[in-house]
mmCIF file with all atom_site columns, C-alpha atoms in Angstrom:
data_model
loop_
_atom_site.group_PDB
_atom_site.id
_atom_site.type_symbol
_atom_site.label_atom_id
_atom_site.label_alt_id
_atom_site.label_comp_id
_atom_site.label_asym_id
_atom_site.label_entity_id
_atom_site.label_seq_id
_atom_site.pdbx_PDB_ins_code
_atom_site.Cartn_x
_atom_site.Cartn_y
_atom_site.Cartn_z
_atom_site.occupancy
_atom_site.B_iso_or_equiv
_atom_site.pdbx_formal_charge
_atom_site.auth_seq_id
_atom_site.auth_comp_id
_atom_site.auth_asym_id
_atom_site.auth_atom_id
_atom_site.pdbx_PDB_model_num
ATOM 1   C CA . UNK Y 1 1   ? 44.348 -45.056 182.943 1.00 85.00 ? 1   UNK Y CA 1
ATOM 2   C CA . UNK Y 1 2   ? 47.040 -43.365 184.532 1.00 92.00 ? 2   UNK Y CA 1
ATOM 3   C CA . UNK Y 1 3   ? 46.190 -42.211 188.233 1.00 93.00 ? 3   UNK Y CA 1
ATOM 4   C CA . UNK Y 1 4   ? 46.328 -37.993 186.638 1.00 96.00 ? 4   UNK Y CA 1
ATOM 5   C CA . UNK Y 1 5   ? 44.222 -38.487 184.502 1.00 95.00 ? 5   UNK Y CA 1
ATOM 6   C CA . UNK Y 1 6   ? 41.951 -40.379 186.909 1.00 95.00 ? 6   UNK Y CA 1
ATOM 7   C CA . UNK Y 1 7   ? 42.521 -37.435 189.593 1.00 96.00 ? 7   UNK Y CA 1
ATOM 8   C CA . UNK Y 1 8   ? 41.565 -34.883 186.534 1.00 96.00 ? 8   UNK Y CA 1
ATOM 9   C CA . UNK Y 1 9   ? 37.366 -37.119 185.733 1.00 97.00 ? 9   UNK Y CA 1
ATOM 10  C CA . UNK Y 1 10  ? 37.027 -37.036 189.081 1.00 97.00 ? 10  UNK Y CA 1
ATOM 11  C CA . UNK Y 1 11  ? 37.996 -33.352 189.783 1.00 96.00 ? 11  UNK Y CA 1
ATOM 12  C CA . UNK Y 1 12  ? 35.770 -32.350 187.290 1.00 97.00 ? 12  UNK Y CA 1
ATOM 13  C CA . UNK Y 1 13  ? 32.601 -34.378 188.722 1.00 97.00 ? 13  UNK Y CA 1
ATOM 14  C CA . UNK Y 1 14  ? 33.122 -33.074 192.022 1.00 97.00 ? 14  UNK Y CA 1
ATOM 15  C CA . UNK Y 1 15  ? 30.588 -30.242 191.375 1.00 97.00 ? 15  UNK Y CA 1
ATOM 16  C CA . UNK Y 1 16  ? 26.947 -30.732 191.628 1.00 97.00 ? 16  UNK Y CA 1
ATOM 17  C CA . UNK Y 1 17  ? 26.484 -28.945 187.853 1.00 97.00 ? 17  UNK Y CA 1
ATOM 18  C CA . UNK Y 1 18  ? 28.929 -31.142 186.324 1.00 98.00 ? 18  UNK Y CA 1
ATOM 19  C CA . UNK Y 1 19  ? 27.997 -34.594 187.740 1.00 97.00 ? 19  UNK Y CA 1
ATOM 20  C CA . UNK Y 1 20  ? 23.899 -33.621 186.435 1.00 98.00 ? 20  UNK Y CA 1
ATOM 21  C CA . UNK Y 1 21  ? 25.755 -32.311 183.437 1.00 98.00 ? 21  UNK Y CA 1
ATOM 22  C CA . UNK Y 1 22  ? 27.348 -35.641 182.884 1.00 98.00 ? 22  UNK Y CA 1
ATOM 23  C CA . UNK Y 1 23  ? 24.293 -38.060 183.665 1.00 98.00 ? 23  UNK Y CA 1
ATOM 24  C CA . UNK Y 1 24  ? 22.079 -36.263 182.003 1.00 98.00 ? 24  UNK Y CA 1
ATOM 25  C CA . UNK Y 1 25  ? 24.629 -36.973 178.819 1.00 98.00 ? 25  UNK Y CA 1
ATOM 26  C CA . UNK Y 1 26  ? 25.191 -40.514 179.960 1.00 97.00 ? 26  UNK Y CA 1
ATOM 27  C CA . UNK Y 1 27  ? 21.454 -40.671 179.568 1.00 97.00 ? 27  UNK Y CA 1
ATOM 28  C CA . UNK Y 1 28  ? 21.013 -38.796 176.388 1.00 96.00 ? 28  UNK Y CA 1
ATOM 29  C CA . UNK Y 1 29  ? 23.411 -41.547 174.764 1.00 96.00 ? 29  UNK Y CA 1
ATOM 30  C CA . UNK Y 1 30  ? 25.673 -41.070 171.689 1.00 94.00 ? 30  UNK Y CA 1
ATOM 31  C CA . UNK Y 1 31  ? 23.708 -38.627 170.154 1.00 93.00 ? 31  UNK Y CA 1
ATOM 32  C CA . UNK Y 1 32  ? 24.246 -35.872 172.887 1.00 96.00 ? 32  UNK Y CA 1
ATOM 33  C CA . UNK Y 1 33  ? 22.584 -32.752 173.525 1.00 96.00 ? 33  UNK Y CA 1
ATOM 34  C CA . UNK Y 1 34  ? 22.800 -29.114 172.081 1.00 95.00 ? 34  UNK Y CA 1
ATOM 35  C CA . UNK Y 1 35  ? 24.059 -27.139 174.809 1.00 95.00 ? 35  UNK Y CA 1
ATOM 36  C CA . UNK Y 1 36  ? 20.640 -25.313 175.178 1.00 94.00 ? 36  UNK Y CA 1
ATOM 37  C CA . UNK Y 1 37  ? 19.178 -28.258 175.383 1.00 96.00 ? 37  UNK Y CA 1
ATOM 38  C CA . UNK Y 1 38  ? 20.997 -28.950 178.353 1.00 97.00 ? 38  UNK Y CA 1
ATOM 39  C CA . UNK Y 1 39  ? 20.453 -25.636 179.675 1.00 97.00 ? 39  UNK Y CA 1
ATOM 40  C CA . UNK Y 1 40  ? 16.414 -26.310 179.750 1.00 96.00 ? 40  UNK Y CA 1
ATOM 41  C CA . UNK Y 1 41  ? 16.653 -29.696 181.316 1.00 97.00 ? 41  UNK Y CA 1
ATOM 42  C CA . UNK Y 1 42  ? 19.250 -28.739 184.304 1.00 97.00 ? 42  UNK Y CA 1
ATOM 43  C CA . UNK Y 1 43  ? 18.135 -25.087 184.578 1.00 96.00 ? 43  UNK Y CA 1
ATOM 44  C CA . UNK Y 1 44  ? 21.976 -23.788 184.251 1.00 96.00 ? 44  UNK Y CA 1
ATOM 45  C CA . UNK Y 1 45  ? 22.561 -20.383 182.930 1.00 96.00 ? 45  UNK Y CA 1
ATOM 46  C CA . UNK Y 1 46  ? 23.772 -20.889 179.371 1.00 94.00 ? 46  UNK Y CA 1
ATOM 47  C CA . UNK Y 1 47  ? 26.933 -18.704 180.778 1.00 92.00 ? 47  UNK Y CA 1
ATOM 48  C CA . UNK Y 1 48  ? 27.503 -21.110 183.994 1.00 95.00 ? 48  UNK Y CA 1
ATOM 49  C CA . UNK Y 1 49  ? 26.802 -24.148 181.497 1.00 97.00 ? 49  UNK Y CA 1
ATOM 50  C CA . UNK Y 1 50  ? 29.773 -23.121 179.270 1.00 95.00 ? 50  UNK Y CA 1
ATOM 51  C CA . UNK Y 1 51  ? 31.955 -23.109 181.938 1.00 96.00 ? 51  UNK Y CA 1
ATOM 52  C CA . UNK Y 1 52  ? 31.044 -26.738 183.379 1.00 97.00 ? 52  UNK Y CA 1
ATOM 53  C CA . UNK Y 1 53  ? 30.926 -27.948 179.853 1.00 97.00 ? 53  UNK Y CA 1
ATOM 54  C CA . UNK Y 1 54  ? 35.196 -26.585 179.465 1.00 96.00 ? 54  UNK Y CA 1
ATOM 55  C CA . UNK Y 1 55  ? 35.694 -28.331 182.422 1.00 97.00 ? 55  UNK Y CA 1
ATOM 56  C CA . UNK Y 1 56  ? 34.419 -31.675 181.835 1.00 98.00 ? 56  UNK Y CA 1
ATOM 57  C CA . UNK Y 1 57  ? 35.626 -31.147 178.285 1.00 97.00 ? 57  UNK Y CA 1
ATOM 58  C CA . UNK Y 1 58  ? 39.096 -30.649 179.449 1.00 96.00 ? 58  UNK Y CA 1
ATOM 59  C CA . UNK Y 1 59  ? 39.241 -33.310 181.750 1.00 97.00 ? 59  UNK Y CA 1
ATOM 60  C CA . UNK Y 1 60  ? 37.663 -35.714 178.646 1.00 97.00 ? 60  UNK Y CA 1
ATOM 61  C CA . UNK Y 1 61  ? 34.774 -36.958 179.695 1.00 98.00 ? 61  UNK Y CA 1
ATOM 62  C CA . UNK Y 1 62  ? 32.574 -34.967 177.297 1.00 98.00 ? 62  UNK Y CA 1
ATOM 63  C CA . UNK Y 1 63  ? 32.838 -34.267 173.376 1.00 97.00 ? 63  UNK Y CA 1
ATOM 64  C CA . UNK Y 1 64  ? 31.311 -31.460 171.781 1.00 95.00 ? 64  UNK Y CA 1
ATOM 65  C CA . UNK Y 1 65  ? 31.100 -31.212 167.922 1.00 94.00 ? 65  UNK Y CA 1
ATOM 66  C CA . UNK Y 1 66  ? 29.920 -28.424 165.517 1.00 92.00 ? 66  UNK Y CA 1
ATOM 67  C CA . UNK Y 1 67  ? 26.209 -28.668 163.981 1.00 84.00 ? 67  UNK Y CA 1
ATOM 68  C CA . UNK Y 1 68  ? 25.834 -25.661 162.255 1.00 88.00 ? 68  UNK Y CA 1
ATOM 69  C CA . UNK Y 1 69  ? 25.276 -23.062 164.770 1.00 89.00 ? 69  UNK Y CA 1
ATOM 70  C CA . UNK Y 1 70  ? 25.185 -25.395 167.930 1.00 88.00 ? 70  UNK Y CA 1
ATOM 71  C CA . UNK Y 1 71  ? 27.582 -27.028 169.381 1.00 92.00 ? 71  UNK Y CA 1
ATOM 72  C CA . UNK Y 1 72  ? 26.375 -30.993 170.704 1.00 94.00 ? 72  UNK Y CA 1
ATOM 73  C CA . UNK Y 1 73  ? 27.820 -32.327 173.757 1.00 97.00 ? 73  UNK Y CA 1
ATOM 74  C CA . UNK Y 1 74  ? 28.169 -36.204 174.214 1.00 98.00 ? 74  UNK Y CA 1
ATOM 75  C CA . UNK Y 1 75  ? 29.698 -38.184 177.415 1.00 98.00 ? 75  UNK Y CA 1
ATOM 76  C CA . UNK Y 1 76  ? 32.949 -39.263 176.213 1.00 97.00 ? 76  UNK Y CA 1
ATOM 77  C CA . UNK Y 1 77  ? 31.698 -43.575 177.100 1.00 97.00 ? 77  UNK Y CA 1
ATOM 78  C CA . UNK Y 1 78  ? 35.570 -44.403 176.732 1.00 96.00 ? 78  UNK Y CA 1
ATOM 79  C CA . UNK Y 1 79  ? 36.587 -42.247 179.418 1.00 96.00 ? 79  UNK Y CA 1
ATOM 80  C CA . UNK Y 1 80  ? 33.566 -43.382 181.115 1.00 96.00 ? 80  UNK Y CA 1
ATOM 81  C CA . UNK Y 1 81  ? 34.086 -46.615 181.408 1.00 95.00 ? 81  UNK Y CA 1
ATOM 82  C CA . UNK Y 1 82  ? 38.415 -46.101 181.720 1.00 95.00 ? 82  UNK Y CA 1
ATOM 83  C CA . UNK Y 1 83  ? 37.658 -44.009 184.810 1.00 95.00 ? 83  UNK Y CA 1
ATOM 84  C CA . UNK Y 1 84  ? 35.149 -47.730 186.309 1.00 94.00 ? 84  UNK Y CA 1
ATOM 85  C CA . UNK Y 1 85  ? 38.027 -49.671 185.133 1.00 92.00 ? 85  UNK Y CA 1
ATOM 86  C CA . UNK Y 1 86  ? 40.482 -47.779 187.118 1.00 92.00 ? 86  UNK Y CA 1
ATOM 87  C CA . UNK Y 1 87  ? 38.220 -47.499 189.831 1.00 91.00 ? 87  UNK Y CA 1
ATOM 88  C CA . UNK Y 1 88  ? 37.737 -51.110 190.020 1.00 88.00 ? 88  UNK Y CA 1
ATOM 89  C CA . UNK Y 1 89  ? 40.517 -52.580 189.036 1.00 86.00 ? 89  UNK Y CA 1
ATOM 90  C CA . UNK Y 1 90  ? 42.083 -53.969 192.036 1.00 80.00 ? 90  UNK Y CA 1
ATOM 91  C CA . UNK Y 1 91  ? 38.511 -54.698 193.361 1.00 82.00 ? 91  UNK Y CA 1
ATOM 92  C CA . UNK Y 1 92  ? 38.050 -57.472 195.981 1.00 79.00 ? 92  UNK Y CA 1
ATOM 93  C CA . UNK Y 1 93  ? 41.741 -58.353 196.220 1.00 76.00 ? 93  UNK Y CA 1
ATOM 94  C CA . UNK Y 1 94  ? 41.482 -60.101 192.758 1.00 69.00 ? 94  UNK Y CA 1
ATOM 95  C CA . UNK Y 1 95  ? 38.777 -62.384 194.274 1.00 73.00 ? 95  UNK Y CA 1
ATOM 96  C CA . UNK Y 1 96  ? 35.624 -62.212 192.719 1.00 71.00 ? 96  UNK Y CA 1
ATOM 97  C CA . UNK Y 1 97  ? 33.474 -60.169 194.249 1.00 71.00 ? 97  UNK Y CA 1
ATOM 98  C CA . UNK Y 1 98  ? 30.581 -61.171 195.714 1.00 66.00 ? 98  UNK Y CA 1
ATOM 99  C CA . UNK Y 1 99  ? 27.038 -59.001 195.208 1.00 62.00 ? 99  UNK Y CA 1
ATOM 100 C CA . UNK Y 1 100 ? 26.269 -56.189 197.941 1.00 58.00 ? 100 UNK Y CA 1
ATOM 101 C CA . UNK Y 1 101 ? 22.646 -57.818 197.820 1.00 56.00 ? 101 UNK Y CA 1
ATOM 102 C CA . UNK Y 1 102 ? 21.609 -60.927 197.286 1.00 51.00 ? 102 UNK Y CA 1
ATOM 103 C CA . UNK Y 1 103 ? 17.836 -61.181 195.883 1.00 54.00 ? 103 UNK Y CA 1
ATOM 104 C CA . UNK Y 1 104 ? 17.271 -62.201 199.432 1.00 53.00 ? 104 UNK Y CA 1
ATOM 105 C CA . UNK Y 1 105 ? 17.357 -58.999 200.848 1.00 49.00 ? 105 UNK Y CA 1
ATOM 106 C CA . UNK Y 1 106 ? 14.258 -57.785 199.248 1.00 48.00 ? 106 UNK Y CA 1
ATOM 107 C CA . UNK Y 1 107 ? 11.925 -54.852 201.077 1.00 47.00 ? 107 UNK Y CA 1
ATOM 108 C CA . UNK Y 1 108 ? 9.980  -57.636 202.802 1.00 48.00 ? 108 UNK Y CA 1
ATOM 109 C CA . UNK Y 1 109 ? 13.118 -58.866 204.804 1.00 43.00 ? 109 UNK Y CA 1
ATOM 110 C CA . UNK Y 1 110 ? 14.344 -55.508 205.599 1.00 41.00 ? 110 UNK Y CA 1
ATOM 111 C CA . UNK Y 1 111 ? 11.802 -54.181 207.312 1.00 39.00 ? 111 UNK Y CA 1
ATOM 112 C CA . UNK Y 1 112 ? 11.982 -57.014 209.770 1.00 39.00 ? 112 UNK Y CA 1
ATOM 113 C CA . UNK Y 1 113 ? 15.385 -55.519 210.987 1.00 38.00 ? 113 UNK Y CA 1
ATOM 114 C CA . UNK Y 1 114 ? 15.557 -53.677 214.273 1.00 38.00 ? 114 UNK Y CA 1
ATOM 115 C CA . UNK Y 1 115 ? 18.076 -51.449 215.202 1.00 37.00 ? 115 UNK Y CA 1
ATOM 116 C CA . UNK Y 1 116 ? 19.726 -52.194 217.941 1.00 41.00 ? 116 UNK Y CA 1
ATOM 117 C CA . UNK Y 1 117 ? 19.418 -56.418 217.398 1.00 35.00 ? 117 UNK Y CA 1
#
């Protein structure tokens, strides 16, 4: 993925509607959602929705395709998964990286921490 492109996915999550927009297509899975149907579950005005739905459209993270008279929206998983690849791609200086968490840092061993230690 070229570093424009990149700029563009990310661009068009950086709003609050279009990131729910997004997961709530991530979630959905191939199959999508008819636009109203996103409209119920996120509580967007179908006007507002259109407009989110151009942008991640444009920026091709989403695909929408003709079903009679509704149009169904599905998360472009390509472009997902490009724009984790980019993101990641130098990750860890080429070392492998090691977990953020171990299983050892369960809920019972945090709440022994004290700030301030």
């Amino acid at each position: 993925m070229e570093t424009k492109t990149a700029i563009t996915s990310l661009s068009a999550l950086a709003h609050e509607s279009r990131l729910a927009v997004f997961r709530l297509l991530v979630q959905a899975g191939p199959s999508g959602l008819a636009a109203s149907k996103i409209s119920e579950n996120l509580g967007i005005p179908p006007s507002s929705l259109s407009f989110h739905l151009k942008e991640l459209s444009h920026a091709g993270l989403v695909n929408g395709t003709q079903d009679g008279r509704f149009i169904h929206y599905a998360a472009n998983f390509d472009a997902m998964n490009g724009l984790i690849a980019f993101m990641t791609e130098n990750c860890c200086g080429g070392n492998p990286c090691a977990p953020v968490c171990t299983p050892a840092c369960g809920s019972d061993q945090a709440s022994t921490i004290q700030i301030g230690e």
